[in-house]
Tab-separated table of C-alpha atoms in Angstrom:
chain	number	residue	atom	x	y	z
W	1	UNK	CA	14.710	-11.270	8.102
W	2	UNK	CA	13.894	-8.694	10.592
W	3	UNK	CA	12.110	-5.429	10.252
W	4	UNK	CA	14.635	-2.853	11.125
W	5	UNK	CA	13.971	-0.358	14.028
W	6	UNK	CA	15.492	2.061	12.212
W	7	UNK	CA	12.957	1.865	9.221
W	8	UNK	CA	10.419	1.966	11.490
W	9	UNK	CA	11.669	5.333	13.423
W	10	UNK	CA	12.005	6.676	10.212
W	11	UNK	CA	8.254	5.891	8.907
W	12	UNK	CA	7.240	7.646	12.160
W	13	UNK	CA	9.410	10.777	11.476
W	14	UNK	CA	7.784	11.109	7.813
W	15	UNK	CA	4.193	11.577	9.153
W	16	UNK	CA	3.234	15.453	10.003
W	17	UNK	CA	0.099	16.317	11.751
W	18	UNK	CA	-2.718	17.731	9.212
W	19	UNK	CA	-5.868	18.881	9.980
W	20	UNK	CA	-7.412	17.601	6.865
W	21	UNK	CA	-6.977	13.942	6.882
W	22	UNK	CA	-7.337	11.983	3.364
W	23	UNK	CA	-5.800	8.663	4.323
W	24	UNK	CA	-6.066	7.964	7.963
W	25	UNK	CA	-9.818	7.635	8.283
W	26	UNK	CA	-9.726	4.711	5.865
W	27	UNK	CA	-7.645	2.991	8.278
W	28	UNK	CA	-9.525	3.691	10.998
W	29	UNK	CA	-12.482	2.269	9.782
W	30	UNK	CA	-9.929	-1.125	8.766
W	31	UNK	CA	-9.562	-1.882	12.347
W	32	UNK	CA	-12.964	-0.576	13.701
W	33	UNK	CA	-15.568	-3.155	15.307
W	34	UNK	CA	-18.607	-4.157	13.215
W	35	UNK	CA	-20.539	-6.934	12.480
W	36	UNK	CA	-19.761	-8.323	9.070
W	37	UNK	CA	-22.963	-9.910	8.195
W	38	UNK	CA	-25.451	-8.599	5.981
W	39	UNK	CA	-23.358	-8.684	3.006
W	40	UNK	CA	-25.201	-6.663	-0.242
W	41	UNK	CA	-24.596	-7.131	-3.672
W	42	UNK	CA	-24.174	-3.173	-5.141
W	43	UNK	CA	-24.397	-2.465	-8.897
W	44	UNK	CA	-25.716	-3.020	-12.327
W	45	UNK	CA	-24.232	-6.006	-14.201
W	46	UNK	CA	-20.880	-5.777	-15.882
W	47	UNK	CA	-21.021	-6.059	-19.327
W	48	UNK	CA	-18.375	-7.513	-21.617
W	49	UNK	CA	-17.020	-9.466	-19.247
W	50	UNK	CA	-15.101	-13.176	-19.808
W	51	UNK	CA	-17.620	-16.032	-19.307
W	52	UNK	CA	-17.251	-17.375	-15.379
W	53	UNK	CA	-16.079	-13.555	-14.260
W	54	UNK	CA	-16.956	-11.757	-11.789
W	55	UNK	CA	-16.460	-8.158	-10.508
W	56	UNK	CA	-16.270	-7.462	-6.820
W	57	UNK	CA	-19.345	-5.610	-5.706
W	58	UNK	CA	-18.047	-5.351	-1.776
W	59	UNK	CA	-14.894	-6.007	0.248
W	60	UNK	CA	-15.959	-6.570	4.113
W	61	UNK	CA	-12.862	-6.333	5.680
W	62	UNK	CA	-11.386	-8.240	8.727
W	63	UNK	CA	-13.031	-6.226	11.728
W	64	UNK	CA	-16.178	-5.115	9.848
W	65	UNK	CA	-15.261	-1.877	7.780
W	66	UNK	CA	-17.210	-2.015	4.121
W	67	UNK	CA	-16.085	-0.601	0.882
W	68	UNK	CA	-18.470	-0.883	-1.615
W	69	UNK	CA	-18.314	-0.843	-5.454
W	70	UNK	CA	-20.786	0.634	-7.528
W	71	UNK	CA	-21.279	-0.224	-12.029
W	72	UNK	CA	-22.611	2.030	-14.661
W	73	UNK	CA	-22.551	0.811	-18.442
W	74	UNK	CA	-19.784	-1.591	-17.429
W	75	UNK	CA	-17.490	1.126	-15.700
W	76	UNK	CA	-17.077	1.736	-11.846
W	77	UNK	CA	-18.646	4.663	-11.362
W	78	UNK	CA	-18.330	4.755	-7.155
W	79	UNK	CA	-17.214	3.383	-4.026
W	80	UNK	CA	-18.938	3.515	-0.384
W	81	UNK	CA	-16.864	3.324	2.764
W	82	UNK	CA	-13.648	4.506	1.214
W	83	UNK	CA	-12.709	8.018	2.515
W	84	UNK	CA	-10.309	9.174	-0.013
W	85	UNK	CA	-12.653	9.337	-3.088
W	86	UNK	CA	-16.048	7.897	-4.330
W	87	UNK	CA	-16.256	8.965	-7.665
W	88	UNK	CA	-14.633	8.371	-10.501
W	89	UNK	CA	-14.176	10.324	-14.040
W	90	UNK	CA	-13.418	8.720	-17.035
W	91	UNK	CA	-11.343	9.770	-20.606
W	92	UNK	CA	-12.032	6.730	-22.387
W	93	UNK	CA	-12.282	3.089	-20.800
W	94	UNK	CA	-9.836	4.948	-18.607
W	95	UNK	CA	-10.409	6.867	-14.951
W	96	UNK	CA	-8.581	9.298	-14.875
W	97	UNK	CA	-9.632	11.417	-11.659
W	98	UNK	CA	-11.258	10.184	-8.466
W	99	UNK	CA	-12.483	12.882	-6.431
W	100	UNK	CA	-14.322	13.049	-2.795
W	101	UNK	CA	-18.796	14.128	-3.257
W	102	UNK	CA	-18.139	15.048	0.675
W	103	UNK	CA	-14.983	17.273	0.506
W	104	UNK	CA	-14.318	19.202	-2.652
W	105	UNK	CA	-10.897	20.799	-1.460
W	106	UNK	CA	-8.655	17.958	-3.056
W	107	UNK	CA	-9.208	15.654	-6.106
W	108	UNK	CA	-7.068	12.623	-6.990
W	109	UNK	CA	-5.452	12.435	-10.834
W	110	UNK	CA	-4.570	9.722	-12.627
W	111	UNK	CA	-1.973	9.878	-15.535
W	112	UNK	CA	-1.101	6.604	-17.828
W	113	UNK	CA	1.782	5.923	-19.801
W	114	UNK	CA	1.986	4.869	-23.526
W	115	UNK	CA	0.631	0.794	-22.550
W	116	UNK	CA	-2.486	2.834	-20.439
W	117	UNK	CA	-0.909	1.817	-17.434
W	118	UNK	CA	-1.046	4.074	-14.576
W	119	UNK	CA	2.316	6.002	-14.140
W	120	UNK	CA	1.408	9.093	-11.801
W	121	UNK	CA	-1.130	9.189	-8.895
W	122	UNK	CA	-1.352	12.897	-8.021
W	123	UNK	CA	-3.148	14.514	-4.795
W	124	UNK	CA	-4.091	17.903	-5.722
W	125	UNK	CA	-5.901	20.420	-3.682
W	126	UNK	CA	-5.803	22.570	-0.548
W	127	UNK	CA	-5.446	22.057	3.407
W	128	UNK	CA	-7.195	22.909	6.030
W	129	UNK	CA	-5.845	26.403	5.998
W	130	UNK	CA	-5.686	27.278	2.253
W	131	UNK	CA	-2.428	26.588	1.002
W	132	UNK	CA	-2.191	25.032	-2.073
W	133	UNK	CA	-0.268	21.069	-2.107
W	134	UNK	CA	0.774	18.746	-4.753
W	135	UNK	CA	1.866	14.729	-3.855
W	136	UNK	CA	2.674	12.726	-6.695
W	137	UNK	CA	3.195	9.011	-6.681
W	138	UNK	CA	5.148	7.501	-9.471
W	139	UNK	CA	4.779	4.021	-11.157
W	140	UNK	CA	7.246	1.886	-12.575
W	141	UNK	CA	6.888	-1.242	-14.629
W	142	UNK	CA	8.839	-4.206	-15.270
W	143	UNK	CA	9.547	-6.241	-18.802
W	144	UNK	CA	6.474	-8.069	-17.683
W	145	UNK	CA	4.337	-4.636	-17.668
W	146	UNK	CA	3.723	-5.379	-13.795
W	147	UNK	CA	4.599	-2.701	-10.966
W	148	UNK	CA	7.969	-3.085	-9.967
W	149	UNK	CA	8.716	0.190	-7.669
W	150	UNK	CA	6.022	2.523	-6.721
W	151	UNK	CA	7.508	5.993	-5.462
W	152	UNK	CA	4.966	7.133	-2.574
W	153	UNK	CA	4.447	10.528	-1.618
W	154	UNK	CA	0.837	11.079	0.161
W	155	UNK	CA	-0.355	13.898	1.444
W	156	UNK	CA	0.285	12.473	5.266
W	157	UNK	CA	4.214	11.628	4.651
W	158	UNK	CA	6.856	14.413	4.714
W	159	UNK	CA	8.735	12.355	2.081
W	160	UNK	CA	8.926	10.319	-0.361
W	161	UNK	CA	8.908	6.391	0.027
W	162	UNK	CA	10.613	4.439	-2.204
W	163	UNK	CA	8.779	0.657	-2.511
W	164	UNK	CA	9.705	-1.933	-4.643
W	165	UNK	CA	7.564	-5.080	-5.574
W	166	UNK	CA	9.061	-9.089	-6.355
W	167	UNK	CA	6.511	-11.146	-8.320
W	168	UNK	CA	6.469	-15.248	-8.875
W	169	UNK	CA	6.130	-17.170	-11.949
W	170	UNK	CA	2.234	-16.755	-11.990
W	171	UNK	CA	2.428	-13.097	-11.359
W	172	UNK	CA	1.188	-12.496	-7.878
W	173	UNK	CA	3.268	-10.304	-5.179
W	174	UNK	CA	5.741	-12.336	-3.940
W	175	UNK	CA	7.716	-9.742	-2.069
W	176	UNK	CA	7.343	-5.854	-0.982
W	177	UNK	CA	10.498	-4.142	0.252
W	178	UNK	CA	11.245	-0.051	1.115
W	179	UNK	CA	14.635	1.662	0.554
W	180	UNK	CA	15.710	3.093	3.305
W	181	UNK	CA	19.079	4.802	3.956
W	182	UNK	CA	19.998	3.220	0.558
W	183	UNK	CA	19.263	-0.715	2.065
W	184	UNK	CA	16.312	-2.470	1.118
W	185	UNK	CA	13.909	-3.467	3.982
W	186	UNK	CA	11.477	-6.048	3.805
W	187	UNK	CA	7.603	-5.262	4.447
W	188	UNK	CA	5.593	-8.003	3.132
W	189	UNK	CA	6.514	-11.919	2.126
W	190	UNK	CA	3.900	-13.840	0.372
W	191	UNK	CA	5.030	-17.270	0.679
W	192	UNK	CA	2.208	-19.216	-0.535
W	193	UNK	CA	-0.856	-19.137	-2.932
W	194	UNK	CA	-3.944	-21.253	-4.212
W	195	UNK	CA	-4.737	-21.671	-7.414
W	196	UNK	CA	-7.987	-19.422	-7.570
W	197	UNK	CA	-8.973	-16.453	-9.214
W	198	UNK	CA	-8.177	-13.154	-6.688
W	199	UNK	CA	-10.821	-10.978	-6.005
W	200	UNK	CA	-9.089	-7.740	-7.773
W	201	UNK	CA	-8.136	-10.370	-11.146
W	202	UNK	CA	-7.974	-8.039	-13.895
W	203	UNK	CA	-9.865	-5.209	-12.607
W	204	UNK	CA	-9.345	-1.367	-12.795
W	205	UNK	CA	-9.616	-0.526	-9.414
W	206	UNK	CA	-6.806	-2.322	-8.384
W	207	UNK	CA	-3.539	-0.556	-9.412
W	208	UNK	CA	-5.699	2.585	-8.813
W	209	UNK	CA	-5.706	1.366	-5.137
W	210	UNK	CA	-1.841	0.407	-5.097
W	211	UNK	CA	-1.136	3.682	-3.425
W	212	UNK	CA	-3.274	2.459	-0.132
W	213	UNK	CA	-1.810	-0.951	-0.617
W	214	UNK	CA	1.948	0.437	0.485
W	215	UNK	CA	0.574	2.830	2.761
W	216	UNK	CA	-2.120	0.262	4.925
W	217	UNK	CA	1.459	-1.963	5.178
W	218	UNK	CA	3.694	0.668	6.560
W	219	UNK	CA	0.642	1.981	8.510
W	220	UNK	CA	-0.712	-0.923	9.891
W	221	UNK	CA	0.712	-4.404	8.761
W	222	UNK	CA	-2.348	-5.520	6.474
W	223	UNK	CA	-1.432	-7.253	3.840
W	224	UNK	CA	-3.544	-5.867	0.697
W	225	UNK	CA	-1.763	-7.683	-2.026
W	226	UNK	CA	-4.855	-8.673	-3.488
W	227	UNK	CA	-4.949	-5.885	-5.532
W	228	UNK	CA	-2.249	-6.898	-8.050
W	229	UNK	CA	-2.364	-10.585	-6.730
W	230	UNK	CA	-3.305	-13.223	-9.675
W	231	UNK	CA	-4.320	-15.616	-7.248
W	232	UNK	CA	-5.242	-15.917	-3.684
W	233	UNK	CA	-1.974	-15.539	-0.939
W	234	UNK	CA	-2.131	-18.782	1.470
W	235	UNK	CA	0.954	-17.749	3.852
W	236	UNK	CA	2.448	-14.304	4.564
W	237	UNK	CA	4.582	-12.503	6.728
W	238	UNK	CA	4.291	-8.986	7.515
W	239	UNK	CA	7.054	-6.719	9.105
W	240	UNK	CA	5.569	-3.962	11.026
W	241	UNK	CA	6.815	-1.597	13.543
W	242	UNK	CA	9.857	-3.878	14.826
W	243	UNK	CA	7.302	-6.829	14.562
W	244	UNK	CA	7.202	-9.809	12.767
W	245	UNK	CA	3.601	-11.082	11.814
W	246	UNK	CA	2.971	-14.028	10.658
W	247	UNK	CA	-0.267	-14.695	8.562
W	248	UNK	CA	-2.799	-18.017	7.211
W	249	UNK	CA	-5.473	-18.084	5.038
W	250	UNK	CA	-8.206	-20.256	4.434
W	251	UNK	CA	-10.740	-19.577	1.826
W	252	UNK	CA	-14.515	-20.503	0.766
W	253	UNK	CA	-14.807	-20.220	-2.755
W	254	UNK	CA	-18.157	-19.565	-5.037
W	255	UNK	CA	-18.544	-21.431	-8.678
W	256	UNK	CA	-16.426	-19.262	-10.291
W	257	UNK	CA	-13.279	-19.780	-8.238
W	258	UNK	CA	-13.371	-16.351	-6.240
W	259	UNK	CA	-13.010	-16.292	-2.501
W	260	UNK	CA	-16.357	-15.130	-0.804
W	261	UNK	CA	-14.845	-15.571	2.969
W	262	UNK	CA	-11.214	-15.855	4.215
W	263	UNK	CA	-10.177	-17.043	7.940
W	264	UNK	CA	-7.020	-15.588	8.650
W	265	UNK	CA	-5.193	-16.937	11.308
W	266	UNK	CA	-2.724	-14.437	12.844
W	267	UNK	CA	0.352	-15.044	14.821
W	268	UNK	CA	1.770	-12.006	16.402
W	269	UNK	CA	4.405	-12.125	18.948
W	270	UNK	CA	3.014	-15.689	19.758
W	271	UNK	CA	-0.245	-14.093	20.506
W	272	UNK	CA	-2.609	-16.089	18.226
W	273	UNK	CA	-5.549	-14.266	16.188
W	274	UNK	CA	-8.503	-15.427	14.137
W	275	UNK	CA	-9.592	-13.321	11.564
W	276	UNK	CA	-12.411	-13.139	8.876
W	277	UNK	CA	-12.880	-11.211	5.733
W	278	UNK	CA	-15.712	-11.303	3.247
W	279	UNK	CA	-16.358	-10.507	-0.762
W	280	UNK	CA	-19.327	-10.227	-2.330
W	281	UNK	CA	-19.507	-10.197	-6.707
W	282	UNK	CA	-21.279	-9.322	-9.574
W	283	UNK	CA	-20.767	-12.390	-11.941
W	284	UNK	CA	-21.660	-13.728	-15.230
């Protein structure tokens, strides 16, 4: 399968210029140049969690950009390095609005449906020049109560996106696809996994981050499946701007089965890549 041009034109024509930018700088630092040593555990320990679990504490991603994850009486309670948001407010066990300590004009809502799963990811705030703006992504679920379509609308698109998401038997993504002109496109095929435990297993932050998942793909071709992802993704494919990109993973593992580095091999256009990423964990 072949990304189509015209899906790609069209992703182009959704974005607007905006002097406030929520999204972009996030992906900015993704592909920025840093040294990804130095990796630092962040966080109190989790209680309550299943014996041999762990909770990732930092994400070092492939060129060096750091998002760190911070634990209060067993909740998150912040991230570093994440532009969007970096702190979190709670109704129960449940977050339900993330909101920026730097930039107070926007906050990010969270509303769940009757199974506490998220159904409604909603930027609310104001521009750059005062006017007041509204994007809400919807969430749909399968039989299996996993995310089958997510409806993105971000503050950066003039549209909405329509996504929809293929699982295998063990419940990681198998397949992300957009609608576009009524025809599904293909964004993402994960062909392969291990049979570890994913850094994201079971964790809050992950569907929260679904929303950046989509848009990183269309933006940018990174594969962020993770988030949802059971296990860890071996193979992949990534259709990007009329480009096919072909990914390989290998992973180092600590003693409870969670990746702590991946080499990524990259094949783009028969232009080879090598790639690293890097997870660090609060664990029982």
């Amino acid at each position: 399968m072949k990304f189509s041009i015209i899906f790609a034109q069209i992703i182009l024509s959704r974005l607007y210029k905006m002097n406030k930018l929520l999204l972009t700088g996030f992906i900015f630092l993704a592909f920025a140049c840093a040294k990804n040593d130095n990796i630092i555990q962040i966080g109190d320990y989790v209680e309550g969690q299943a014996k041999g679990s762990c909770k990732v504490a930092s994400n070092t991603r492939i060129n060096g950009s750091r998002i760190g994850f911070s634990y209060k009486d067993g909740k998150l309670e912040g991230l570093t390095g994440f532009p969007d948001f970096d702190t979190f407010e709670y109704n129960g066990s449940l977050i339900s609005a993330a909101s920026n300590s730097r930039d107070k004009s926007y906050k990010v809502n969270f509303t769940y449906n009757d199974n506490n799963q998220i159904s409604e990811i909603i930027f609310d705030g104001r521009d750059s020049q005062g006017r007041l703006f509204k994007h809400t992504s919807l969430l749909v679920y399968n039989k299996d109560n996993r995310i089958q379509e997510l409806i993105l609308d971000l503050p950066v698109f003039e549209d909405k996106l329509s996504t929809f998401l293929e699982y295998d038997n063990n419940g990681n993504v198998k397949k992300i696809s957009a609608k576009v002109y009524g025809e599904l496109q293909p964004l993402l095929e994960n062909i392969s996994f291990d049979d570890k435990r994913s850094p994201y297993l079971n964790q809050k932050i992950g569907p929260i981050l679904t929303y950046f998942m989509i848009y990183a793909l269309v933006q940018g071709g990174e594969n962020l499946s993770y988030y949802l992802n059971q296990n860890n993704v071996t193979q992949s494919t990534v259709y990007s701007n009329n480009e096919k990109i072909e990914f390989g993973y290998q992973y180092e593992y600590n003693a409870n089965g969670y990746p702590i580095k991946t080499d990524i091999s990259q094949n783009k256009n028969n232009r080879l890549k090598s790639l690293n990423e890097y997870f660090d964990y609060l664990c029982e």
